[in-house]
Amino acid sequence: MASAREMRMRIRSVKNISQVTRALEAVSASKVRKAMAAVSATRAYASKAWQVLTHIARQPGRENLHPLLTHRSQVRNVLVLVVSGDRGLAGAYNTNVIRYVTQRFGHSETPVRYIAVGRKGRDMLMRRRRQVIAEFSNLPAAPSFADVSAIGRMAVDEFLKGEADEVYLIYTDFVNMARQEAVVKKLLPLEVGDEAGRVQDFAHQHLTAAYIYEPTEREILDEIIPRFTALQVYQAILESLASEHAARMVAMRNATDNAIELVGDLQLQYNKARQQTITNDLLDIAGGAEALAKAIQG
Amino acid sequence: MPIRCEIVSQDRMVFEGDVDIVVLPGTDGEMGILPHHAPLLTTLKIGIIKVRSGGKEEVFTVAGGVAEVQPDIVTVLADAAENVEEIDVARAEAARKRAEEILAKGVPTDSDAYLKMEAALRKSNLRLDAVKRYRHTSTKPPRITD
């Protein structure tokens, strides 16, 4: 049994922990909101760029219009961008990302190389002896597009050099505060036919119009596709950030709840121990007094 | 009849409104877009976008991008677009200085670093010039005090 002093100290430290975790919870909650607002701010550009892209790419006789849209018949090399956090204490957030990577690409027959965004992901990939060709960590808390556009550019370069025949992006989709899911998205070659809803919607309004191109379709695609790719990476990073903060918030709330429960238990134990000492002392005194009385009488 | 104009950059909507004319810095030259323009897709170079409605003119700097024109709407997908009124002069000045210093050190002219710095210098020069020429508000660029 710990001494009363030790128990008091223990109770105090657990209380302190609960205060820290509660503060972290509040901080994460506000960061989730900010990250989500940043995600929605990118949607205007993304949907417009997508419209222009699909419009050009879906014109008849344009199958091999741009190398970034062209499927390669043989996939010899795969590049995977893994978005994780720089920091822990976020529940299963980082582990889920890595588990998904292993599940999806762990047993791949074509060689897979990785670009790690976030330190935790890099560490875990290295530990599993995966080939990590680049690392982007210590991103600002609220990254701007300029902060992360280099990542997308690197993916495009690798693809154009032929070092990668397909590029995938693994990140954590923010479903809601309680639920975040690791997902994979094919980044390159860009597939313009797969999102039927959006394409149809667009075809409705625009496909009839004949455009003037300045300078050429090819050059317009040269401008748009790399930016669109970088924007997808940016969105994935923001989405992952929101997920990380939500996961951390939930983890911290659980920690706070546990700490409060623990304090209750410890307090009860401490009180019992204290009462026990008092009872013992009283018994001692009573016993002593009785013995004394007997001695005087006798 | 006005034409709708939307300028979006990757991380926000920069401008949205009904205007009389939009002037774009196309790669092949400046172009003024009036309502009922034929459908057009063009790349943009680094420069100035002007948007006029009534007697009012708004000016934006843009570092490149793509514009889509349709009879009733102009959509600009811009890189780093900024309203001239919002430009942070002190920051642009600092960026220009930094770029100039690095270029003055004599980086090889064909290296990536040189090209990057040159682009950065062009961008900050554009911002500063735009502020000088187009800013309406009376706020003068803050003097640099040492």
CSV table of C-alpha atoms in Angstrom, one decimal:
chain,number,residue,atom,x,y,z
A,1,MET,CA,0.0,0.0,0.0
A,2,ALA,CA,1.3,3.4,-1.0
A,3,SER,CA,1.7,5.9,1.7
A,4,ALA,CA,-0.9,8.7,2.0
A,5,ARG,CA,1.6,11.3,0.8
A,6,GLU,CA,2.4,9.3,-2.4
A,7,MET,CA,-1.3,8.8,-3.0
A,8,ARG,CA,-2.0,12.5,-2.7
A,9,MET,CA,0.8,13.2,-5.2
A,10,ARG,CA,-0.6,10.6,-7.6
A,11,ILE,CA,-4.1,12.1,-7.4
A,12,ARG,CA,-2.7,15.6,-8.1
A,13,SER,CA,-0.7,14.4,-11.1
A,14,VAL,CA,-3.7,12.6,-12.7
A,15,LYS,CA,-5.7,15.7,-12.2
A,16,ASN,CA,-3.1,17.7,-14.0
A,17,ILE,CA,-3.1,15.2,-16.9
A,18,SER,CA,-6.8,15.6,-17.2
A,19,GLN,CA,-6.5,19.3,-17.5
A,20,VAL,CA,-3.8,19.0,-20.2
A,21,THR,CA,-5.9,16.5,-22.2
A,22,ARG,CA,-8.9,18.7,-21.9
A,23,ALA,CA,-7.0,21.7,-23.3
A,24,LEU,CA,-5.7,19.6,-26.1
A,25,GLU,CA,-9.2,18.4,-26.9
A,26,ALA,CA,-10.4,22.0,-27.2
A,27,VAL,CA,-7.5,23.0,-29.4
A,28,SER,CA,-8.1,20.1,-31.8
A,29,ALA,CA,-11.8,20.9,-32.0
A,30,SER,CA,-11.1,24.3,-33.3
A,31,LYS,CA,-8.4,23.0,-35.7
A,32,VAL,CA,-10.8,20.6,-37.2
A,33,ARG,CA,-13.2,23.4,-38.1
A,34,LYS,CA,-10.4,25.4,-39.7
A,35,ALA,CA,-9.1,22.6,-41.8
A,36,MET,CA,-12.6,21.8,-43.0
A,37,ALA,CA,-13.1,25.4,-44.0
A,38,ALA,CA,-9.9,25.3,-45.9
A,39,VAL,CA,-11.1,22.2,-47.8
A,40,SER,CA,-14.3,23.9,-48.9
A,41,ALA,CA,-12.4,26.9,-50.0
A,42,THR,CA,-10.6,24.8,-52.6
A,43,ARG,CA,-13.7,23.4,-54.1
A,44,ALA,CA,-14.5,26.3,-56.4
A,45,TYR,CA,-11.2,26.0,-58.2
A,46,ALA,CA,-11.3,22.2,-58.2
A,47,SER,CA,-14.7,21.9,-59.8
A,48,LYS,CA,-14.0,24.6,-62.4
A,49,ALA,CA,-10.6,23.0,-63.3
A,50,TRP,CA,-12.3,19.7,-63.6
A,51,GLN,CA,-15.0,21.0,-65.9
A,52,VAL,CA,-12.4,22.5,-68.3
A,53,LEU,CA,-10.4,19.3,-68.2
A,54,THR,CA,-13.2,17.0,-68.9
A,55,HIS,CA,-14.4,19.2,-71.7
A,56,ILE,CA,-11.1,19.1,-73.5
A,57,ALA,CA,-10.3,15.5,-72.8
A,58,ARG,CA,-13.6,14.1,-73.8
A,59,GLN,CA,-13.7,15.5,-77.3
A,60,PRO,CA,-13.7,12.8,-79.9
A,61,GLY,CA,-10.4,11.7,-81.3
A,62,ARG,CA,-8.4,13.1,-78.3
A,63,GLU,CA,-7.5,9.8,-76.6
A,64,ASN,CA,-3.8,10.6,-76.4
A,65,LEU,CA,-4.0,14.3,-76.0
A,66,HIS,CA,-1.7,14.6,-73.1
A,67,PRO,CA,0.9,12.3,-71.4
A,68,LEU,CA,-0.6,12.9,-68.0
A,69,LEU,CA,-3.9,11.5,-69.3
A,70,THR,CA,-2.4,8.5,-71.0
A,71,HIS,CA,-2.6,5.1,-69.6
A,72,ARG,CA,0.5,3.0,-69.9
A,73,SER,CA,-0.1,-0.5,-71.1
A,74,GLN,CA,2.5,-1.9,-68.8
A,75,VAL,CA,2.8,-0.8,-65.2
A,76,ARG,CA,6.3,-1.4,-64.1
A,77,ASN,CA,6.6,1.0,-61.2
A,78,VAL,CA,4.1,2.5,-58.8
A,79,LEU,CA,4.5,5.6,-56.7
A,80,VAL,CA,2.4,6.1,-53.6
A,81,LEU,CA,2.0,9.3,-51.7
A,82,VAL,CA,1.2,8.6,-48.1
A,83,VAL,CA,-0.3,11.4,-46.0
A,84,SER,CA,0.0,11.0,-42.3
A,85,GLY,CA,0.6,13.2,-39.2
A,86,ASP,CA,3.8,14.6,-37.8
A,87,ARG,CA,2.7,13.9,-34.3
A,88,GLY,CA,1.2,11.1,-32.3
A,89,LEU,CA,-1.4,11.2,-29.5
A,90,ALA,CA,-4.1,11.0,-32.2
A,91,GLY,CA,-5.6,7.6,-31.4
A,92,ALA,CA,-5.3,5.2,-34.2
A,93,TYR,CA,-5.0,7.9,-36.9
A,94,ASN,CA,-1.4,7.2,-38.0
A,95,THR,CA,-1.6,3.4,-37.6
A,96,ASN,CA,-4.7,3.3,-39.7
A,97,VAL,CA,-3.0,5.0,-42.6
A,98,ILE,CA,-0.1,2.6,-42.5
A,99,ARG,CA,-2.2,-0.4,-42.1
A,100,TYR,CA,-4.1,0.6,-45.2
A,101,VAL,CA,-0.9,1.1,-47.1
A,102,THR,CA,0.3,-2.4,-46.2
A,103,GLN,CA,-3.1,-3.9,-47.1
A,104,ARG,CA,-3.2,-2.1,-50.4
A,105,PHE,CA,0.4,-2.2,-51.6
A,106,GLY,CA,2.2,-4.5,-49.1
A,107,HIS,CA,2.0,-7.5,-51.4
A,108,SER,CA,2.1,-5.7,-54.7
A,109,GLU,CA,4.1,-7.5,-57.4
A,110,THR,CA,5.2,-4.3,-59.2
A,111,PRO,CA,7.9,-2.4,-57.2
A,112,VAL,CA,6.3,0.4,-55.1
A,113,ARG,CA,8.1,3.5,-54.0
A,114,TYR,CA,6.7,6.0,-51.5
A,115,ILE,CA,6.6,9.7,-50.9
A,116,ALA,CA,5.9,10.3,-47.2
A,117,VAL,CA,4.0,13.4,-46.1
A,118,GLY,CA,4.2,13.5,-42.4
A,119,ARG,CA,6.9,12.2,-40.1
A,120,LYS,CA,4.9,9.4,-38.5
A,121,GLY,CA,4.2,7.8,-41.8
A,122,ARG,CA,7.8,8.1,-42.9
A,123,ASP,CA,9.0,6.4,-39.7
A,124,MET,CA,6.6,3.6,-40.1
A,125,LEU,CA,7.4,3.1,-43.7
A,126,MET,CA,11.2,3.1,-43.0
A,127,ARG,CA,10.7,0.6,-40.2
A,128,ARG,CA,9.0,-1.7,-42.7
A,129,ARG,CA,11.9,-1.2,-45.1
A,130,ARG,CA,9.9,0.4,-47.8
A,131,GLN,CA,11.6,2.5,-50.4
A,132,VAL,CA,10.8,6.1,-49.4
A,133,ILE,CA,12.1,8.5,-52.1
A,134,ALA,CA,11.1,11.8,-50.5
A,135,GLU,CA,9.7,13.1,-47.3
A,136,PHE,CA,7.7,16.2,-46.6
A,137,SER,CA,7.2,16.9,-42.9
A,138,ASN,CA,6.9,19.8,-40.6
A,139,LEU,CA,4.3,21.4,-42.7
A,140,PRO,CA,2.7,24.5,-41.2
A,141,ALA,CA,-0.4,24.0,-39.1
A,142,ALA,CA,-2.5,25.6,-41.7
A,143,PRO,CA,-0.6,25.0,-45.0
A,144,SER,CA,-1.3,27.2,-48.0
A,145,PHE,CA,-1.4,25.8,-51.5
A,146,ALA,CA,2.1,27.2,-52.1
A,147,ASP,CA,3.4,25.2,-49.1
A,148,VAL,CA,2.5,21.9,-50.6
A,149,SER,CA,2.5,22.4,-54.4
A,150,ALA,CA,6.0,21.0,-54.6
A,151,ILE,CA,4.6,17.6,-53.6
A,152,GLY,CA,2.3,17.4,-56.5
A,153,ARG,CA,5.0,18.7,-58.8
A,154,MET,CA,7.3,15.9,-57.7
A,155,ALA,CA,4.6,13.3,-58.4
A,156,VAL,CA,4.1,14.7,-61.9
A,157,ASP,CA,7.8,14.8,-62.6
A,158,GLU,CA,8.3,11.2,-61.6
A,159,PHE,CA,5.4,10.2,-63.8
A,160,LEU,CA,6.7,12.1,-66.8
A,161,LYS,CA,10.2,10.8,-66.4
A,162,GLY,CA,8.8,7.3,-66.5
A,163,GLU,CA,10.0,6.5,-63.0
A,164,ALA,CA,6.4,5.7,-62.1
A,165,ASP,CA,3.7,4.4,-64.4
A,166,GLU,CA,0.9,5.0,-61.9
A,167,VAL,CA,0.7,7.4,-58.9
A,168,TYR,CA,-1.6,6.8,-56.0
A,169,LEU,CA,-2.5,9.0,-53.1
A,170,ILE,CA,-3.4,7.5,-49.7
A,171,TYR,CA,-4.9,9.9,-47.1
A,172,THR,CA,-7.6,9.9,-44.5
A,173,ASP,CA,-11.1,11.0,-45.5
A,174,PHE,CA,-12.9,13.0,-42.9
A,175,VAL,CA,-16.4,11.4,-42.7
A,176,ASN,CA,-17.5,13.1,-39.5
A,177,MET,CA,-16.1,13.9,-36.1
A,178,ALA,CA,-16.3,10.3,-34.9
A,179,ARG,CA,-15.3,8.6,-38.1
A,180,GLN,CA,-12.2,9.0,-40.4
A,181,GLU,CA,-11.3,6.5,-43.1
A,182,ALA,CA,-8.0,5.8,-44.9
A,183,VAL,CA,-8.7,5.9,-48.6
A,184,VAL,CA,-6.8,5.6,-51.8
A,185,LYS,CA,-7.1,7.8,-54.9
A,186,LYS,CA,-5.5,7.4,-58.3
A,187,LEU,CA,-3.6,10.6,-59.0
A,188,LEU,CA,-1.9,9.8,-62.3
A,189,PRO,CA,-2.7,9.1,-65.1
A,190,LEU,CA,-5.6,11.4,-64.5
A,191,GLU,CA,-8.9,9.7,-65.3
A,192,VAL,CA,-11.4,12.0,-66.7
A,193,GLY,CA,-14.2,9.5,-67.4
A,194,ASP,CA,-14.7,8.0,-64.0
A,195,GLU,CA,-16.8,10.6,-62.2
A,196,ALA,CA,-19.9,10.1,-64.2
A,197,GLY,CA,-22.1,12.5,-62.3
A,198,ARG,CA,-19.9,15.5,-62.7
A,199,VAL,CA,-19.1,14.8,-66.3
A,200,GLN,CA,-22.7,14.4,-67.3
A,201,ASP,CA,-23.6,17.5,-65.5
A,202,PHE,CA,-20.9,19.3,-67.4
A,203,ALA,CA,-21.8,17.7,-70.8
A,204,HIS,CA,-25.2,19.0,-70.4
A,205,GLN,CA,-24.2,22.6,-70.3
A,206,HIS,CA,-21.1,22.8,-72.4
A,207,LEU,CA,-20.2,20.0,-74.7
A,208,THR,CA,-21.9,21.6,-77.6
A,209,ALA,CA,-19.9,24.8,-77.5
A,210,ALA,CA,-16.9,25.0,-79.9
A,211,TYR,CA,-14.1,26.7,-78.2
A,212,ILE,CA,-11.3,28.9,-79.5
A,213,TYR,CA,-8.1,27.8,-77.9
A,214,GLU,CA,-5.2,30.1,-77.2
A,215,PRO,CA,-2.5,29.0,-77.8
A,216,THR,CA,-3.4,25.3,-78.2
A,217,GLU,CA,-5.4,22.6,-76.3
A,218,ARG,CA,-2.1,20.9,-75.5
A,219,GLU,CA,-0.7,24.0,-73.8
A,220,ILE,CA,-3.9,24.6,-71.9
A,221,LEU,CA,-3.8,21.1,-70.6
A,222,ASP,CA,-0.1,21.6,-69.7
A,223,GLU,CA,-1.2,24.4,-67.5
A,224,ILE,CA,-4.2,22.8,-65.9
A,225,ILE,CA,-3.3,19.1,-65.2
A,226,PRO,CA,-0.2,19.7,-63.1
A,227,ARG,CA,-2.1,22.3,-61.1
A,228,PHE,CA,-5.1,20.1,-60.7
A,229,THR,CA,-2.9,17.2,-59.5
A,230,ALA,CA,-1.2,19.5,-57.0
A,231,LEU,CA,-4.6,20.7,-55.9
A,232,GLN,CA,-5.8,17.1,-55.3
A,233,VAL,CA,-2.7,16.6,-53.1
A,234,TYR,CA,-3.5,19.8,-51.3
A,235,GLN,CA,-7.1,18.8,-50.7
A,236,ALA,CA,-6.0,15.3,-49.4
A,237,ILE,CA,-3.6,17.0,-47.0
A,238,LEU,CA,-6.2,19.3,-45.6
A,239,GLU,CA,-8.7,16.5,-45.4
A,240,SER,CA,-6.1,14.4,-43.5
A,241,LEU,CA,-5.4,17.3,-41.2
A,242,ALA,CA,-9.0,17.6,-40.3
A,243,SER,CA,-9.1,13.8,-39.7
A,244,GLU,CA,-6.0,14.0,-37.6
A,245,HIS,CA,-7.4,16.7,-35.4
A,246,ALA,CA,-10.7,14.9,-35.1
A,247,ALA,CA,-8.9,11.7,-34.1
A,248,ARG,CA,-6.8,13.6,-31.6
A,249,MET,CA,-9.9,15.3,-30.2
A,250,VAL,CA,-11.6,12.0,-29.6
A,251,ALA,CA,-8.5,10.4,-28.1
A,252,MET,CA,-8.0,13.3,-25.8
A,253,ARG,CA,-11.7,13.2,-24.7
A,254,ASN,CA,-11.2,9.6,-23.9
A,255,ALA,CA,-8.1,10.4,-22.0
A,256,THR,CA,-9.8,13.1,-20.0
A,257,ASP,CA,-12.7,10.7,-19.1
A,258,ASN,CA,-10.3,8.0,-18.1
A,259,ALA,CA,-8.3,10.5,-16.0
A,260,ILE,CA,-11.4,11.7,-14.2
A,261,GLU,CA,-12.5,8.1,-13.5
A,262,LEU,CA,-9.0,7.3,-12.2
A,263,VAL,CA,-9.0,10.3,-9.9
A,264,GLY,CA,-12.3,9.1,-8.5
A,265,ASP,CA,-10.9,5.6,-7.8
A,266,LEU,CA,-7.7,7.0,-6.3
A,267,GLN,CA,-9.7,9.4,-4.2
A,268,LEU,CA,-11.8,6.6,-2.9
A,269,GLN,CA,-8.8,4.5,-2.1
A,270,TYR,CA,-7.1,7.4,-0.4
A,271,ASN,CA,-10.2,8.1,1.7
A,272,LYS,CA,-10.5,4.5,2.7
A,273,ALA,CA,-6.9,4.4,3.6
A,274,ARG,CA,-7.2,7.6,5.6
A,275,GLN,CA,-10.2,6.3,7.5
A,276,GLN,CA,-8.5,3.0,8.1
A,277,THR,CA,-5.5,4.9,9.8
A,278,ILE,CA,-7.9,6.9,11.9
A,279,THR,CA,-9.8,3.8,12.9
A,280,ASN,CA,-6.5,2.1,13.8
A,281,ASP,CA,-5.4,5.1,15.8
A,282,LEU,CA,-8.7,5.2,17.7
A,283,LEU,CA,-8.4,1.6,18.4
A,284,ASP,CA,-4.9,2.1,19.6
A,285,ILE,CA,-6.0,4.9,21.9
A,286,ALA,CA,-9.0,3.1,23.1
A,287,GLY,CA,-6.9,-0.1,23.7
A,288,GLY,CA,-4.3,2.0,25.4
A,289,ALA,CA,-6.8,3.8,27.6
A,290,GLU,CA,-8.4,0.6,28.6
A,291,ALA,CA,-5.1,-1.0,29.5
A,292,LEU,CA,-4.2,2.1,31.5
A,293,ALA,CA,-7.5,2.0,33.3
A,294,LYS,CA,-7.0,-1.6,34.1
A,295,ALA,CA,-3.5,-0.9,35.4
A,296,ILE,CA,-4.7,1.9,37.7
A,297,GLN,CA,-7.6,-0.2,39.0
A,298,GLY,CA,-5.4,-3.3,39.5
B,1,MET,CA,-26.1,43.4,-70.4
B,2,PRO,CA,-23.3,42.5,-68.0
B,3,ILE,CA,-21.1,39.5,-68.0
B,4,ARG,CA,-20.4,37.4,-65.0
B,5,CYS,CA,-16.8,37.1,-63.8
B,6,GLU,CA,-15.3,34.7,-61.4
B,7,ILE,CA,-11.7,34.6,-60.4
B,8,VAL,CA,-10.7,31.6,-58.3
B,9,SER,CA,-7.3,30.7,-57.0
B,10,GLN,CA,-6.4,27.3,-55.5
B,11,ASP,CA,-7.3,28.2,-52.0
B,12,ARG,CA,-10.1,30.7,-52.3
B,13,MET,CA,-12.6,32.6,-54.4
B,14,VAL,CA,-10.9,36.0,-55.2
B,15,PHE,CA,-13.6,37.8,-57.1
B,16,GLU,CA,-17.2,37.1,-58.2
B,17,GLY,CA,-19.6,39.6,-59.7
B,18,ASP,CA,-21.4,40.9,-62.8
B,19,VAL,CA,-19.2,43.3,-64.8
B,20,ASP,CA,-19.1,45.2,-68.1
B,21,ILE,CA,-15.7,44.1,-69.3
B,22,VAL,CA,-12.9,41.9,-68.2
B,23,VAL,CA,-9.3,42.5,-69.4
B,24,LEU,CA,-7.1,39.4,-69.3
B,25,PRO,CA,-3.3,39.0,-69.7
B,26,GLY,CA,-3.5,36.2,-72.3
B,27,THR,CA,-0.3,34.4,-73.2
B,28,ASP,CA,-0.6,35.7,-76.7
B,29,GLY,CA,-1.5,39.2,-75.7
B,30,GLU,CA,-3.9,41.2,-73.6
B,31,MET,CA,-7.5,40.6,-74.4
B,32,GLY,CA,-10.7,42.4,-73.4
B,33,ILE,CA,-13.7,40.2,-72.9
B,34,LEU,CA,-17.2,41.8,-73.4
B,35,PRO,CA,-20.5,40.1,-72.9
B,36,HIS,CA,-21.5,37.6,-75.7
B,37,HIS,CA,-17.9,36.7,-76.4
B,38,ALA,CA,-17.3,33.5,-78.3
B,39,PRO,CA,-16.3,30.5,-76.2
B,40,LEU,CA,-12.6,30.6,-75.6
B,41,LEU,CA,-10.0,28.9,-73.5
B,42,THR,CA,-6.7,30.6,-72.9
B,43,THR,CA,-3.6,30.4,-70.8
B,44,LEU,CA,-2.6,33.5,-68.9
B,45,LYS,CA,0.8,34.9,-68.2
B,46,ILE,CA,1.9,36.8,-65.2
B,47,GLY,CA,0.1,40.2,-65.3
B,48,ILE,CA,-2.9,42.2,-64.4
B,49,ILE,CA,-6.6,41.4,-64.7
B,50,LYS,CA,-8.9,44.4,-64.8
B,51,VAL,CA,-12.6,44.2,-64.2
B,52,ARG,CA,-14.9,47.1,-64.9
B,53,SER,CA,-18.5,47.6,-64.0
B,54,GLY,CA,-20.2,51.0,-64.2
B,55,GLY,CA,-17.5,53.5,-63.7
B,56,LYS,CA,-15.7,51.3,-61.2
B,57,GLU,CA,-12.6,49.3,-61.9
B,58,GLU,CA,-11.0,46.6,-59.9
B,59,VAL,CA,-7.5,45.4,-60.5
B,60,PHE,CA,-6.0,42.0,-59.7
B,61,THR,CA,-2.5,40.6,-60.1
B,62,VAL,CA,-2.2,37.1,-61.3
B,63,ALA,CA,0.9,34.9,-61.6
B,64,GLY,CA,-0.5,32.8,-64.5
B,65,GLY,CA,-3.3,30.3,-65.0
B,66,VAL,CA,-6.1,29.6,-67.4
B,67,ALA,CA,-9.3,31.4,-68.3
B,68,GLU,CA,-12.5,30.0,-69.7
B,69,VAL,CA,-14.8,32.4,-71.5
B,70,GLN,CA,-18.4,31.8,-72.4
B,71,PRO,CA,-21.0,34.2,-73.7
B,72,ASP,CA,-22.3,35.0,-70.2
B,73,ILE,CA,-19.4,34.1,-67.9
B,74,VAL,CA,-15.6,34.4,-67.6
B,75,THR,CA,-13.9,32.0,-65.2
B,76,VAL,CA,-10.3,32.6,-64.3
B,77,LEU,CA,-8.4,29.7,-62.7
B,78,ALA,CA,-5.6,31.8,-61.4
B,79,ASP,CA,-2.3,31.1,-59.6
B,80,ALA,CA,-2.0,33.4,-56.6
B,81,ALA,CA,-4.5,36.1,-57.6
B,82,GLU,CA,-4.7,39.1,-55.4
B,83,ASN,CA,-6.8,42.2,-55.4
B,84,VAL,CA,-4.5,45.2,-55.7
B,85,GLU,CA,-6.1,46.7,-52.6
B,86,GLU,CA,-5.2,43.7,-50.6
B,87,ILE,CA,-1.5,43.4,-51.5
B,88,ASP,CA,0.8,43.5,-48.5
B,89,VAL,CA,3.4,46.0,-49.7
B,90,ALA,CA,5.9,45.3,-47.0
B,91,ARG,CA,5.9,41.6,-47.8
B,92,ALA,CA,6.2,42.1,-51.5
B,93,GLU,CA,9.1,44.5,-50.9
B,94,ALA,CA,10.8,42.0,-48.6
B,95,ALA,CA,10.3,39.3,-51.2
B,96,ARG,CA,11.8,41.4,-53.9
B,97,LYS,CA,14.8,42.3,-51.8
B,98,ARG,CA,15.4,38.7,-51.0
B,99,ALA,CA,15.2,37.6,-54.6
B,100,GLU,CA,17.5,40.4,-55.7
B,101,GLU,CA,20.1,39.5,-53.1
B,102,ILE,CA,20.2,35.9,-54.1
B,103,LEU,CA,20.4,36.8,-57.8
B,104,ALA,CA,23.2,39.3,-57.1
B,105,LYS,CA,25.3,36.5,-55.5
B,106,GLY,CA,25.7,35.1,-59.0
B,107,VAL,CA,23.7,31.9,-59.2
B,108,PRO,CA,24.3,30.1,-62.5
B,109,THR,CA,21.8,31.4,-65.0
B,110,ASP,CA,20.5,28.0,-66.1
B,111,SER,CA,20.0,26.5,-62.7
B,112,ASP,CA,16.6,25.8,-61.1
B,113,ALA,CA,17.3,28.2,-58.3
B,114,TYR,CA,18.0,31.0,-60.7
B,115,LEU,CA,14.8,30.5,-62.6
B,116,LYS,CA,12.8,30.2,-59.4
B,117,MET,CA,14.3,33.4,-58.0
B,118,GLU,CA,13.7,35.2,-61.3
B,119,ALA,CA,10.1,34.2,-61.2
B,120,ALA,CA,9.8,35.3,-57.6
B,121,LEU,CA,11.4,38.7,-58.5
B,122,ARG,CA,9.0,39.1,-61.4
B,123,LYS,CA,6.0,38.4,-59.1
B,124,SER,CA,7.0,40.8,-56.4
B,125,ASN,CA,7.8,43.5,-59.0
B,126,LEU,CA,4.4,43.0,-60.6
B,127,ARG,CA,2.7,43.4,-57.2
B,128,LEU,CA,4.6,46.5,-56.3
B,129,ASP,CA,4.0,48.1,-59.7
B,130,ALA,CA,0.4,47.2,-59.6
B,131,VAL,CA,0.0,48.9,-56.2
B,132,LYS,CA,1.8,52.0,-57.4
B,133,ARG,CA,-0.4,52.3,-60.5
B,134,TYR,CA,-3.8,51.0,-59.5
B,135,ARG,CA,-4.3,51.3,-55.8
B,136,HIS,CA,-7.2,53.8,-55.1
B,137,THR,CA,-7.1,54.0,-51.4
B,138,SER,CA,-4.9,56.8,-50.1
B,139,THR,CA,-2.7,54.5,-48.0
B,140,LYS,CA,0.8,55.1,-49.3
B,141,PRO,CA,3.2,52.2,-49.2
B,142,PRO,CA,4.7,52.3,-45.7
B,143,ARG,CA,8.2,53.7,-45.6
B,144,ILE,CA,10.9,51.4,-44.6
B,145,THR,CA,12.5,52.6,-41.5
B,146,ASP,CA,15.6,51.1,-40.2
